[in-house]
mmCIF file of C-alpha atoms in Angstrom:
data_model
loop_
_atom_site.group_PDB
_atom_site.id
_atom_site.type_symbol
_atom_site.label_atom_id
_atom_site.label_comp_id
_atom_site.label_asym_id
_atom_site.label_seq_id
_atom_site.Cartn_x
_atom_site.Cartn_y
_atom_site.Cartn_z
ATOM 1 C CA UNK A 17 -96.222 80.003 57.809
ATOM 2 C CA UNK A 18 -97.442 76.284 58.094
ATOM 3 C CA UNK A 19 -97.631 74.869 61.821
ATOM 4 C CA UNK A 20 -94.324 72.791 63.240
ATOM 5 C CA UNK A 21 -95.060 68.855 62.299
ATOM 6 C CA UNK A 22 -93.580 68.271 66.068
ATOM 7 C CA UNK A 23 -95.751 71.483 67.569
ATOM 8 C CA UNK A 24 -99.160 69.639 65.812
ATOM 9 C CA UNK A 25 -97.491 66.228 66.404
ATOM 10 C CA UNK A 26 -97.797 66.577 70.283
ATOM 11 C CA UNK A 27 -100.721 68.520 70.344
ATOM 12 C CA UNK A 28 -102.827 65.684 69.140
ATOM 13 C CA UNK A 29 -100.892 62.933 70.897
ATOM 14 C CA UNK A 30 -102.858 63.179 73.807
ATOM 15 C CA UNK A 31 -106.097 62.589 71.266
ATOM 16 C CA UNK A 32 -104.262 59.929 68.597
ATOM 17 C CA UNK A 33 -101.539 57.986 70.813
ATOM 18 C CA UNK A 34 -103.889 56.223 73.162
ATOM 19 C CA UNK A 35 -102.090 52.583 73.901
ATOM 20 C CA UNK A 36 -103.398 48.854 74.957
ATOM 21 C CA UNK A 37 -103.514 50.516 78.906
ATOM 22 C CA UNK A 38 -106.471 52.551 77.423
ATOM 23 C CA UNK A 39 -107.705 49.847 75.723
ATOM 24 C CA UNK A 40 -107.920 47.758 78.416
ATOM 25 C CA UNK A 41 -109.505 50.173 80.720
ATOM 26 C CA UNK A 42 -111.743 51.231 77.854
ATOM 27 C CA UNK A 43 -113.386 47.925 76.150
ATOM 28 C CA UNK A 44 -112.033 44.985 78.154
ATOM 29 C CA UNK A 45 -109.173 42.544 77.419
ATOM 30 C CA UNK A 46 -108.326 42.848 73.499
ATOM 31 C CA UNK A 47 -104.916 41.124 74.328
ATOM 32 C CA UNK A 48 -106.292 38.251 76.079
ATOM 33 C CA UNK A 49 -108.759 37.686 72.639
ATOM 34 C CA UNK A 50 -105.865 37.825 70.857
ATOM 35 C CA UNK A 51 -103.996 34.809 72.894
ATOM 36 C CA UNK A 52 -107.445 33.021 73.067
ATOM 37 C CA UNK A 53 -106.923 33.341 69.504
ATOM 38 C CA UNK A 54 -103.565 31.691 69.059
ATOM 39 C CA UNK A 55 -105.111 28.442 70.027
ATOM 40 C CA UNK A 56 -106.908 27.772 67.006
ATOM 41 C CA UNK A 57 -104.884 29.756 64.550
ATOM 42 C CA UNK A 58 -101.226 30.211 63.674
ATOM 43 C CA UNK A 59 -101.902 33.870 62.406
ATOM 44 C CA UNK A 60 -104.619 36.620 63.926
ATOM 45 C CA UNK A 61 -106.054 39.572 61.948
ATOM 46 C CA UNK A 62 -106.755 42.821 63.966
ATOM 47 C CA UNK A 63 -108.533 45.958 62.935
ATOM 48 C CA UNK A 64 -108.721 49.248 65.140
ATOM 49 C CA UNK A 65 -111.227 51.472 63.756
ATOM 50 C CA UNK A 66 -110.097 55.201 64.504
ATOM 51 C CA UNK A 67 -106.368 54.351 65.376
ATOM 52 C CA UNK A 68 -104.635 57.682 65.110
ATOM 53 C CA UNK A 69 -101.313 57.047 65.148
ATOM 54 C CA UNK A 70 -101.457 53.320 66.142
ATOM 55 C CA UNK A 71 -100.471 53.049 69.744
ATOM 56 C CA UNK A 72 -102.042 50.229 70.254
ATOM 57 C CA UNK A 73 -101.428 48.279 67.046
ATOM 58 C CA UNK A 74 -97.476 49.316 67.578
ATOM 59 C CA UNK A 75 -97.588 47.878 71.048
ATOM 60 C CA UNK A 76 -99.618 44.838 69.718
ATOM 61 C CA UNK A 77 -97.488 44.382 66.860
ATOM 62 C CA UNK A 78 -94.040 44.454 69.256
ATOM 63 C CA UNK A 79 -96.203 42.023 72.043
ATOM 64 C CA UNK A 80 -96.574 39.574 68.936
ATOM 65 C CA UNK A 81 -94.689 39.794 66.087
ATOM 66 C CA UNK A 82 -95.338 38.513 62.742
ATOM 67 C CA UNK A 83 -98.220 36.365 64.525
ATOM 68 C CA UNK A 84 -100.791 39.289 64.060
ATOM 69 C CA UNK A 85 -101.579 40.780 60.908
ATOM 70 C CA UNK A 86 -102.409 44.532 62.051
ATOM 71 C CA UNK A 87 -104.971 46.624 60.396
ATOM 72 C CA UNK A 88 -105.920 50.534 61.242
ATOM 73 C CA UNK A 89 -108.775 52.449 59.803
ATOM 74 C CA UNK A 90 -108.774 56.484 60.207
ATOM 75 C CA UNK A 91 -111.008 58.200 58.531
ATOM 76 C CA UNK A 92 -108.431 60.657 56.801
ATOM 77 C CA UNK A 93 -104.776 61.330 56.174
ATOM 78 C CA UNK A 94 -104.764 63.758 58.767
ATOM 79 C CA UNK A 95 -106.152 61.713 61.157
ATOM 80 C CA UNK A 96 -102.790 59.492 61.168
ATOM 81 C CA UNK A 97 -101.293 58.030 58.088
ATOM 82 C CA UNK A 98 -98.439 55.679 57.619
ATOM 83 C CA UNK A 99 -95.490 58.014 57.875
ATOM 84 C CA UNK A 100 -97.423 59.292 60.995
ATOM 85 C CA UNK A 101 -97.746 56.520 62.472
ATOM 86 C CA UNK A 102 -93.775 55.115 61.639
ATOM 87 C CA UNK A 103 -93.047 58.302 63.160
ATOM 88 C CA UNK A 104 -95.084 57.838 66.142
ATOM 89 C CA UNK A 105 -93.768 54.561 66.500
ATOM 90 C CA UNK A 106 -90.392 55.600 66.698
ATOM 91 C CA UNK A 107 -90.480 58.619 69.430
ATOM 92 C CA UNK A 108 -92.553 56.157 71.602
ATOM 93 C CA UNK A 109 -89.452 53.433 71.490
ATOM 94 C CA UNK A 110 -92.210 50.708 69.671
ATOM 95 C CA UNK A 111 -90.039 50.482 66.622
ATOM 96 C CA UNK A 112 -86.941 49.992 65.676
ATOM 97 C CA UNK A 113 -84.665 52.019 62.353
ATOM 98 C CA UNK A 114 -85.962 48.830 60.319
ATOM 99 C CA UNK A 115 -89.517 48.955 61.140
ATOM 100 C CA UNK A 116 -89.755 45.808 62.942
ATOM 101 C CA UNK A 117 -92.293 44.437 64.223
ATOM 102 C CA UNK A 118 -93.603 45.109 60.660
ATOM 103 C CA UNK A 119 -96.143 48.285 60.346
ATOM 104 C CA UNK A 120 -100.141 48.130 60.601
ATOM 105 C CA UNK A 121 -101.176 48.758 57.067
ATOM 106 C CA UNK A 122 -103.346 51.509 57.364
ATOM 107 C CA UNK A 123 -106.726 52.198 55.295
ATOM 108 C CA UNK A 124 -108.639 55.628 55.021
ATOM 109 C CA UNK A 125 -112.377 55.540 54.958
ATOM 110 C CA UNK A 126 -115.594 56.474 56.502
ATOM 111 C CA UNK A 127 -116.212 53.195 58.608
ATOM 112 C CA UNK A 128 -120.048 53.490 58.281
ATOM 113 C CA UNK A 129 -120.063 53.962 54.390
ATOM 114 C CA UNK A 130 -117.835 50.649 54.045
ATOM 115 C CA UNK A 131 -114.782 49.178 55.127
ATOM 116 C CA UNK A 132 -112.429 48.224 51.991
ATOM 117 C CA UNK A 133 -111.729 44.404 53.414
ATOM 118 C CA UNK A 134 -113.500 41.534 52.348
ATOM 119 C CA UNK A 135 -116.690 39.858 54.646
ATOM 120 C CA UNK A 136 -115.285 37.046 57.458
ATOM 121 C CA UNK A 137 -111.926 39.056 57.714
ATOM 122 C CA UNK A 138 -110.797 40.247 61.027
ATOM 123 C CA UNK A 139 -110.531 37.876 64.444
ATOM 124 C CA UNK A 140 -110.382 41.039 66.688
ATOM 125 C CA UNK A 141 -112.118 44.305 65.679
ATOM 126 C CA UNK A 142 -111.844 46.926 68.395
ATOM 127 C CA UNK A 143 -112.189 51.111 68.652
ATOM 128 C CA UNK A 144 -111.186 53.048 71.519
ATOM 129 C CA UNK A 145 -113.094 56.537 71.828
ATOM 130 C CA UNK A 146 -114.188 56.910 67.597
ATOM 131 C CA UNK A 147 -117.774 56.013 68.409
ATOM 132 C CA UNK A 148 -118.721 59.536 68.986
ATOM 133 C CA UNK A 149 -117.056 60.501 65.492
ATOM 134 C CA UNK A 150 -119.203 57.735 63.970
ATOM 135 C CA UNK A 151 -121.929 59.767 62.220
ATOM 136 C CA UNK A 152 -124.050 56.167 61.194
ATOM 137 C CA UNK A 153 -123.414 54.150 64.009
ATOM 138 C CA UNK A 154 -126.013 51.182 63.257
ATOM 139 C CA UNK A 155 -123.654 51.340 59.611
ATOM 140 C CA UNK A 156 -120.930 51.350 62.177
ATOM 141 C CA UNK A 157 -122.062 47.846 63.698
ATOM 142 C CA UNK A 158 -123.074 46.274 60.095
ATOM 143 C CA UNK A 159 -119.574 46.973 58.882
ATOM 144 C CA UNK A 160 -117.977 45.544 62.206
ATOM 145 C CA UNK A 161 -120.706 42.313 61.407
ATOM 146 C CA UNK A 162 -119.920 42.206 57.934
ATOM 147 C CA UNK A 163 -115.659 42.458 58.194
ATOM 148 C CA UNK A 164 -115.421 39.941 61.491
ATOM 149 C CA UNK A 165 -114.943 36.460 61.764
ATOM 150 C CA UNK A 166 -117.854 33.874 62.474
ATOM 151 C CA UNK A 167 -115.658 33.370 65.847
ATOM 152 C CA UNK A 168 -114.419 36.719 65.735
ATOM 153 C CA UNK A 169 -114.583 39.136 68.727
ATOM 154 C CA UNK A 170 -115.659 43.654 68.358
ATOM 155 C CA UNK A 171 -114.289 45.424 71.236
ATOM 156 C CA UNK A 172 -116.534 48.678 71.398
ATOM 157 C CA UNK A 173 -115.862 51.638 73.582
ATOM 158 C CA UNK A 174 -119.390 52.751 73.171
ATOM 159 C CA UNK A 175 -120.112 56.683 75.032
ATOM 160 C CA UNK A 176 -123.802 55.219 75.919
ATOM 161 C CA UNK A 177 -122.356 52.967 78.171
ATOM 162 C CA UNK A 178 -120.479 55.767 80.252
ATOM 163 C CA UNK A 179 -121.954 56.479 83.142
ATOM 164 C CA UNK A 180 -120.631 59.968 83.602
ATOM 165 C CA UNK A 181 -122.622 60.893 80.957
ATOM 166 C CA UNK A 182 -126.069 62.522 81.320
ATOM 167 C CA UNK A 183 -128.852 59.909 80.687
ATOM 168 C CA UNK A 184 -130.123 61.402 77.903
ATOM 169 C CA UNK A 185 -126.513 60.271 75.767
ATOM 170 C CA UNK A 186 -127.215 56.818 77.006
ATOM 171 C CA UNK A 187 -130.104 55.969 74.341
ATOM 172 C CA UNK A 188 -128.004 57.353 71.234
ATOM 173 C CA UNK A 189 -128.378 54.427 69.935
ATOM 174 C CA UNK A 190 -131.444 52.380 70.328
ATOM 175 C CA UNK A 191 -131.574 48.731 69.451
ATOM 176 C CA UNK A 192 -135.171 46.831 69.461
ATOM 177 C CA UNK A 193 -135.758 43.086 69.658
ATOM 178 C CA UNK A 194 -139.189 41.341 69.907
ATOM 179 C CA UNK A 195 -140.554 45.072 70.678
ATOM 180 C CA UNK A 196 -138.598 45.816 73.442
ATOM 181 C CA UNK A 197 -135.545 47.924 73.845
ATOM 182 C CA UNK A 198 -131.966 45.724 73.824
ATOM 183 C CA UNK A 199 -129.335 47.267 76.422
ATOM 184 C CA UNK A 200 -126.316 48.618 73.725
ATOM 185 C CA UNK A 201 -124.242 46.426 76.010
ATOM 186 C CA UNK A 202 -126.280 42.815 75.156
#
């Protein structure tokens, strides 16, 4: 007998329906890059990289409108596909019978190996809690380099910059300039 869609459904929630509260708490102010954005630019492109079921693109997509074009990238079906995340969207009261605010579109790859969106893409680029699923994470940061703007913004909720975690997590990731070590937060 296959598991209850609603029984797994809720059982992950907790893991795949974080929202732009997290976000906030987690990276910094995504919404107000966003809003910075609108000054320049009738139209702002967002990618989440890990986005479950799209909390936070639902919730950015209902705070804006047709004004952002919202992107999520899971790494499988599983993870939180399109029906998923429609679903999601409508048990959490973030959309509507017709699907408006329109749905993030919603690609499936492994971020390090290569985004499928062109170079200079994405305004706002942001991940809440993937980075420890990120097997490559310097491919990680030349993907996020590669897809985002000149004048575009990543959002990063890097685990090395926890500081509940034990020191030894905190150099998983070691950047080197001019022979020296680079803080993961510079």
């Amino acid at each position: 007998m296959s598991p209850d869609p609603d029984e797994r459904y809720l059982r992950k929630l907790p893991f795949r329906g974080r929202g732009l509260d997290d976000l906030a708490r987690r990276t910094g102010g995504v919404v107000a890059d966003i809003e910075e954005r609108f000054a320049r630019r009738d139209r702002v492109r967002v990618l989440e990289l890990g986005c479950g079921y799209g909390t936070a693109l639902l919730e950015l997509g209902r705070r804006f409108g047709h004004r952002v074009e919202l992107h999520g990238v899971n790494r499988e079906p599983g993870d939180g596909d399109a029906e998923a995340i429609a679903r999601h969207g409508r048990r959490q009261g973030l959309l509507g019978p017709d699907t408006d605010p329109p749905l993030p579109a919603i690609a499936f790859a492994d971020v390090a190996g290569g985004l499928p969106y062109p170079a200079d893409h994405f305004d706002v680029v942001y991940s809440q809690v993937a980075w420890l699923y990120f097997g490559n994470k310097i491919g990680v940061l030349c993907e996020i380099a590669r897809v985002l703007a000149a004048d575009g913004i990543a959002r990063i909720d890097a685990d090395e910059l926890c500081p509940r975690l034990p020191a030894e997590y905190r150099r998983l990731v070691e950047i080197w300039r001019d022979g020296r070590i680079v803080q993961f937060a510079e």
